[in-house]
Tab-separated table of C-alpha atoms and ligand atoms in Angstrom:
chain	number	residue	atom	x	y	z
L	208	UNK	CA	0.000	0.000	0.000
L	209	UNK	CA	1.198	3.529	-0.700
L	210	UNK	CA	1.365	6.389	1.820
L	211	UNK	CA	-1.573	7.878	-0.042
L	212	UNK	CA	-3.755	4.766	0.162
L	213	UNK	CA	-2.907	3.987	3.782
L	214	UNK	CA	-3.367	7.487	5.173
L	215	UNK	CA	-6.315	8.449	2.988
L	216	UNK	CA	-8.110	5.612	4.761
L	217	UNK	CA	-7.001	6.908	8.168
L	218	UNK	CA	-8.245	10.411	7.302
L	219	UNK	CA	-11.580	9.115	6.020
L	220	UNK	CA	-12.187	7.211	9.254
L	221	UNK	CA	-11.341	10.168	11.536
L	222	UNK	CA	-7.975	8.904	12.704
L	223	UNK	CA	-6.427	12.286	11.856
L	224	UNK	CA	-8.271	13.858	14.802
L	225	UNK	CA	-7.533	10.845	16.984
L	226	UNK	CA	-3.803	11.234	16.324
L	227	UNK	CA	-4.012	14.941	17.025
L	228	UNK	CA	-5.531	14.267	20.435
L	229	UNK	CA	-2.956	11.622	21.341
L	230	UNK	CA	0.128	13.253	19.866
L	231	UNK	CA	-0.702	16.640	21.358
L	232	UNK	CA	0.365	15.370	24.807
L	233	UNK	CA	4.011	15.576	23.749
L	234	UNK	CA	3.891	17.502	20.448
L	235	UNK	CA	2.879	20.663	22.288
L	236	UNK	CA	6.100	20.548	24.300
L	237	UNK	CA	8.170	20.115	21.134
L	238	UNK	CA	6.299	23.010	19.496
L	239	UNK	CA	6.890	25.216	22.556
L	240	UNK	CA	10.624	24.689	22.149
L	241	UNK	CA	10.670	25.994	18.577
L	242	UNK	CA	12.294	29.428	18.355
L	243	UNK	CA	9.543	30.751	16.080
L	244	UNK	CA	9.387	34.525	15.871
L	245	UNK	CA	6.468	36.622	14.660
L	246	UNK	CA	6.201	36.410	10.893
L	247	UNK	CA	8.337	33.288	10.502
L	248	UNK	CA	7.457	30.752	7.814
L	249	UNK	CA	6.990	27.237	9.192
L	250	UNK	CA	6.522	23.882	7.469
L	251	UNK	CA	4.952	20.825	9.142
L	252	UNK	CA	6.012	17.598	7.437
L	253	UNK	CA	3.333	14.882	7.506
L	254	UNK	CA	0.888	17.353	8.982
L	255	UNK	CA	-2.110	15.036	9.458
L	256	UNK	CA	-4.922	17.224	10.810
L	257	UNK	CA	-2.665	20.295	10.671
L	258	UNK	CA	-2.763	21.052	14.396
L	259	UNK	CA	0.913	22.095	14.577
L	260	UNK	CA	0.523	24.962	12.123
L	261	UNK	CA	-2.675	26.117	13.812
L	262	UNK	CA	-0.943	26.091	17.197
L	263	UNK	CA	2.106	28.017	15.978
L	264	UNK	CA	-0.139	30.667	14.430
L	265	UNK	CA	-2.090	31.003	17.675
L	266	UNK	CA	0.724	30.885	20.194
L	267	UNK	CA	3.844	32.179	18.459
L	268	UNK	CA	2.401	34.465	15.810
L	269	UNK	CA	4.035	32.502	13.003
L	270	UNK	CA	3.592	34.221	9.647
L	271	UNK	CA	2.787	31.660	7.014
L	272	UNK	CA	2.404	28.014	8.030
L	273	UNK	CA	2.418	25.141	5.558
L	274	UNK	CA	1.359	21.573	6.185
L	275	UNK	CA	2.613	19.006	3.704
L	276	UNK	CA	1.175	15.519	3.573
L	277	UNK	CA	1.365	12.598	1.149
L	278	UNK	CA	-2.319	11.857	1.705
L	279	UNK	CA	-4.710	14.157	-0.195
L	280	UNK	CA	-7.477	13.322	2.284
L	281	UNK	CA	-5.316	14.386	5.234
L	282	UNK	CA	-4.429	17.669	3.512
L	283	UNK	CA	-8.099	18.246	2.615
L	284	UNK	CA	-9.262	17.591	6.179
L	285	UNK	CA	-6.512	19.850	7.567
L	286	UNK	CA	-7.593	22.683	5.265
L	287	UNK	CA	-11.171	22.208	6.458
L	288	UNK	CA	-10.245	22.571	10.140
L	289	UNK	CA	-9.192	26.223	9.752
L	290	UNK	CA	-10.219	29.314	7.842
L	291	UNK	CA	-6.905	31.041	8.474
L	292	UNK	CA	-5.660	32.448	5.134
L	293	UNK	CA	-2.081	32.181	6.408
L	294	UNK	CA	-2.325	28.385	6.764
L	295	UNK	CA	-1.786	26.403	3.575
L	296	UNK	CA	-1.931	22.640	3.066
L	297	UNK	CA	-0.365	20.787	0.205
L	298	UNK	CA	0.038	17.259	-1.048
L	299	UNK	CA	3.624	16.201	-1.558
L	300	UNK	CA	6.297	13.679	-0.673
L	301	UNK	CA	9.153	13.961	1.808
L	302	UNK	CA	11.542	13.019	-1.029
L	303	UNK	CA	11.111	16.272	-2.932
L	304	UNK	CA	9.928	19.262	-0.939
L	305	UNK	CA	8.214	21.836	-3.168
L	306	UNK	CA	9.987	24.846	-1.678
L	307	UNK	CA	12.862	27.021	-2.855
L	308	UNK	CA	16.309	26.920	-1.251
L	309	UNK	CA	16.582	28.966	1.974
L	310	UNK	CA	12.862	29.745	2.002
L	311	UNK	CA	11.604	28.256	5.305
L	312	UNK	CA	12.427	29.484	8.822
L	313	UNK	CA	11.525	26.326	10.724
L	314	UNK	CA	10.404	22.774	9.992
L	315	UNK	CA	8.418	20.589	12.387
L	316	UNK	CA	7.420	16.959	12.121
L	317	UNK	CA	5.573	14.711	14.569
L	318	UNK	CA	5.284	10.966	14.103
L	319	UNK	CA	5.892	11.141	10.358
L	320	UNK	CA	9.603	11.379	9.521
L	321	UNK	CA	10.248	7.629	9.764
L	322	UNK	CA	7.819	6.942	6.913
L	323	UNK	CA	10.152	8.705	4.469
L	324	UNK	CA	11.198	6.256	1.745
L	325	UNK	CA	14.705	7.745	1.902
L	326	UNK	CA	15.133	9.568	5.227
L	327	UNK	CA	18.656	10.754	4.358
L	328	UNK	CA	17.319	12.431	1.243
L	329	UNK	CA	14.504	13.995	3.272
L	330	UNK	CA	17.062	15.488	5.659
L	331	UNK	CA	19.020	16.883	2.716
L	332	UNK	CA	15.818	18.417	1.400
L	333	UNK	CA	15.113	19.968	4.799
L	334	UNK	CA	18.666	21.354	4.980
L	335	UNK	CA	18.199	22.789	1.477
L	336	UNK	CA	14.964	24.679	2.171
L	337	UNK	CA	15.893	25.984	5.647
L	338	UNK	CA	17.251	29.477	5.978
L	339	UNK	CA	20.600	29.756	7.786
L	340	UNK	CA	19.862	29.368	11.498
L	341	UNK	CA	16.534	27.695	10.781
L	342	UNK	CA	15.606	24.607	12.794
L	343	UNK	CA	14.132	21.167	12.226
L	344	UNK	CA	12.252	19.800	15.247
L	345	UNK	CA	11.803	16.109	14.545
L	346	UNK	CA	9.581	14.235	17.024
L	347	UNK	CA	9.042	10.471	16.857
L	348	UNK	CA	7.527	7.790	19.046
L	349	UNK	CA	8.803	4.957	16.831
L	350	UNK	CA	12.528	4.593	17.548
L	351	UNK	CA	14.960	1.902	18.580
L	352	UNK	CA	15.180	2.594	22.316
L	353	UNK	CA	11.383	2.559	22.576
L	354	UNK	CA	11.053	-1.226	22.537
L	355	UNK	CA	7.283	-0.904	22.904
L	356	UNK	CA	7.063	0.671	19.453
L	357	UNK	CA	8.846	-2.091	17.567
L	358	UNK	CA	5.714	-4.093	16.812
L	359	UNK	CA	3.987	-1.139	15.130
L	360	UNK	CA	5.518	-2.031	11.788
L	361	UNK	CA	3.404	-5.184	11.749
L	362	UNK	CA	0.215	-3.136	11.607
L	363	UNK	CA	1.090	-0.944	8.657
L	364	UNK	CA	2.036	-1.753	5.098
L	365	UNK	CA	4.519	1.117	4.642
L	366	UNK	CA	8.234	0.742	5.265
L	367	UNK	CA	9.305	2.412	8.517
L	368	UNK	CA	12.852	3.415	9.467
L	369	UNK	CA	13.709	2.666	13.088
L	370	UNK	CA	16.788	4.635	14.092
L	371	UNK	CA	18.223	4.969	17.561
L	372	UNK	CA	19.138	8.281	19.153
L	373	UNK	CA	22.681	8.178	17.865
L	374	UNK	CA	21.569	7.334	14.304
L	375	UNK	CA	19.277	10.363	14.296
L	376	UNK	CA	22.127	12.636	15.319
L	377	UNK	CA	24.534	11.119	12.787
L	378	UNK	CA	22.011	11.394	9.939
L	379	UNK	CA	21.266	15.035	10.782
L	380	UNK	CA	24.988	15.800	10.692
L	381	UNK	CA	25.468	13.895	7.411
L	382	UNK	CA	22.799	16.139	5.882
L	383	UNK	CA	24.682	19.244	7.031
L	384	UNK	CA	22.529	20.104	10.061
L	385	UNK	CA	24.055	20.871	13.452
L	386	UNK	CA	22.448	18.902	16.272
L	387	UNK	CA	21.346	21.466	18.835
L	388	UNK	CA	19.388	19.197	21.134
L	389	UNK	CA	18.121	15.683	21.637
L	390	UNK	CA	15.679	14.834	24.368
L	391	UNK	CA	12.888	12.527	25.441
L	392	UNK	CA	9.561	14.165	26.141
L	393	UNK	CA	7.457	12.041	28.509
L	394	UNK	CA	3.704	11.774	28.061
L	395	UNK	CA	2.415	12.727	31.505
L	396	UNK	CA	-1.186	13.031	30.392
L	397	UNK	CA	-2.244	9.634	29.188
L	398	UNK	CA	-4.052	7.956	32.034
L	399	UNK	CA	-2.497	4.753	33.253
L	400	UNK	CA	-4.950	2.363	34.954
L	401	UNK	CA	-4.406	0.906	38.410
L	402	UNK	CA	-2.292	-2.228	38.753
L	403	UNK	CA	-5.382	-4.387	39.261
L	404	UNK	CA	-6.684	-3.543	35.771
L	405	UNK	CA	-3.751	-5.169	33.957
L	406	UNK	CA	-3.488	-6.866	31.576
L	407	UNK	CA	-5.538	-4.480	29.407
L	408	UNK	CA	-6.342	-4.870	25.693
L	409	UNK	CA	-3.080	-3.100	24.869
L	410	UNK	CA	-0.711	-3.745	27.757
L	411	UNK	CA	0.448	-6.882	29.530
L	412	UNK	CA	1.785	-5.036	32.565
L	413	UNK	CA	1.500	-1.620	34.162
L	414	UNK	CA	5.315	-1.350	34.244
L	415	UNK	CA	5.483	-1.643	30.446
L	416	UNK	CA	2.870	1.078	29.966
L	417	UNK	CA	4.619	3.383	32.430
L	418	UNK	CA	7.927	2.808	30.656
L	419	UNK	CA	6.432	3.501	27.224
L	420	UNK	CA	4.749	6.780	28.141
L	421	UNK	CA	6.331	8.238	31.245
L	422	UNK	CA	9.932	7.177	30.629
L	423	UNK	CA	10.547	6.752	26.878
L	424	UNK	CA	7.924	9.163	25.534
L	425	UNK	CA	8.637	11.085	22.344
L	426	UNK	CA	12.173	11.384	21.004
L	427	UNK	CA	12.912	14.925	19.867
L	428	UNK	CA	15.972	15.683	17.756
L	429	UNK	CA	16.624	19.302	16.826
L	430	UNK	CA	18.765	20.226	13.831
L	431	UNK	CA	19.967	23.714	12.950
L	432	UNK	CA	20.901	24.839	9.453
L	433	UNK	CA	24.349	26.460	9.395
S	743	SAM	C1	1.163	9.074	11.920
S	743	SAM	S1	0.624	10.447	10.940
S	743	SAM	C2	1.028	11.853	11.968
S	743	SAM	C3	0.232	13.067	11.615
S	743	SAM	C4	0.488	14.306	12.489
S	743	SAM	N1	1.834	14.792	12.337
S	743	SAM	C5	0.180	14.027	13.928
S	743	SAM	O1	1.052	14.203	14.792
S	743	SAM	O2	-0.960	13.640	14.228
S	743	SAM	C6	1.850	10.505	9.653
S	743	SAM	C7	1.488	11.456	8.515
S	743	SAM	O3	2.604	11.560	7.632
S	743	SAM	C8	2.169	11.455	6.284
S	743	SAM	N2	3.269	10.841	5.501
S	743	SAM	C9	3.843	9.637	5.710
S	743	SAM	N3	4.814	9.422	4.816
S	743	SAM	C10	4.871	10.512	4.026
S	743	SAM	C11	5.685	10.886	2.916
S	743	SAM	N4	6.639	10.071	2.458
S	743	SAM	N5	5.477	12.086	2.342
S	743	SAM	C12	4.507	12.918	2.818
S	743	SAM	N6	3.695	12.617	3.871
S	743	SAM	C13	3.878	11.428	4.459
S	743	SAM	C14	0.932	10.562	6.358
S	743	SAM	O4	0.074	10.743	5.254
S	743	SAM	C15	0.316	10.960	7.687
S	743	SAM	O5	-0.648	11.981	7.570
């Protein structure tokens, strides 16, 4: 299945809003760390419902925000969730970003980067379009150290790249980005049932669920264009 087929289905069944609700627990902390200044142009890669652009317009007075997604249905839904003329949504692939060199102040991506068919190329594309000093805030829940995420690839028909923390940093540097920060952002909001309720449909033990959300959380790697 292609990115388009897979995620068009997700968008049609309302999973775009479901992801927004879940991912917001940690995405909002990653967004708050972005050094966006009033008027800056921001791109959200794999935007889903487009919540990141909406949030950056509301909270940091970003100028123009773009959401790019490989699924036309995701991009269409995202456009329908706002009437802000400064928010634009486009269909495109991480392999070839439809932006000029040095044209974007900051790039954000939540739970999408690892679907890139060639993540090294995607990083080169990001480095190309970022203005000097611009940042890429890359947030992922699917990564090597998060052992609880490893099985996710069995439930989706798209190739997923599972790097560890060090591989993220090395790949950013290979693409010409400085690594300014790498951190784990815990999800402190998801409610974790009492011990007596385990096993649940999703979790064998309470310890595993605590580790997944409160300890591992979301891996954030921040690159800066020289
Ligand atoms: C798991 S969703 C995350 C959506 C949103 N960022 C969020 O946090 O809810 C991943 C999104 O990335 C998009 N995507 C995956 N691979 C892509 C690619 N190669 N090019 C463009 N978009 C892609 C999908 O269509 C999907 O909307």
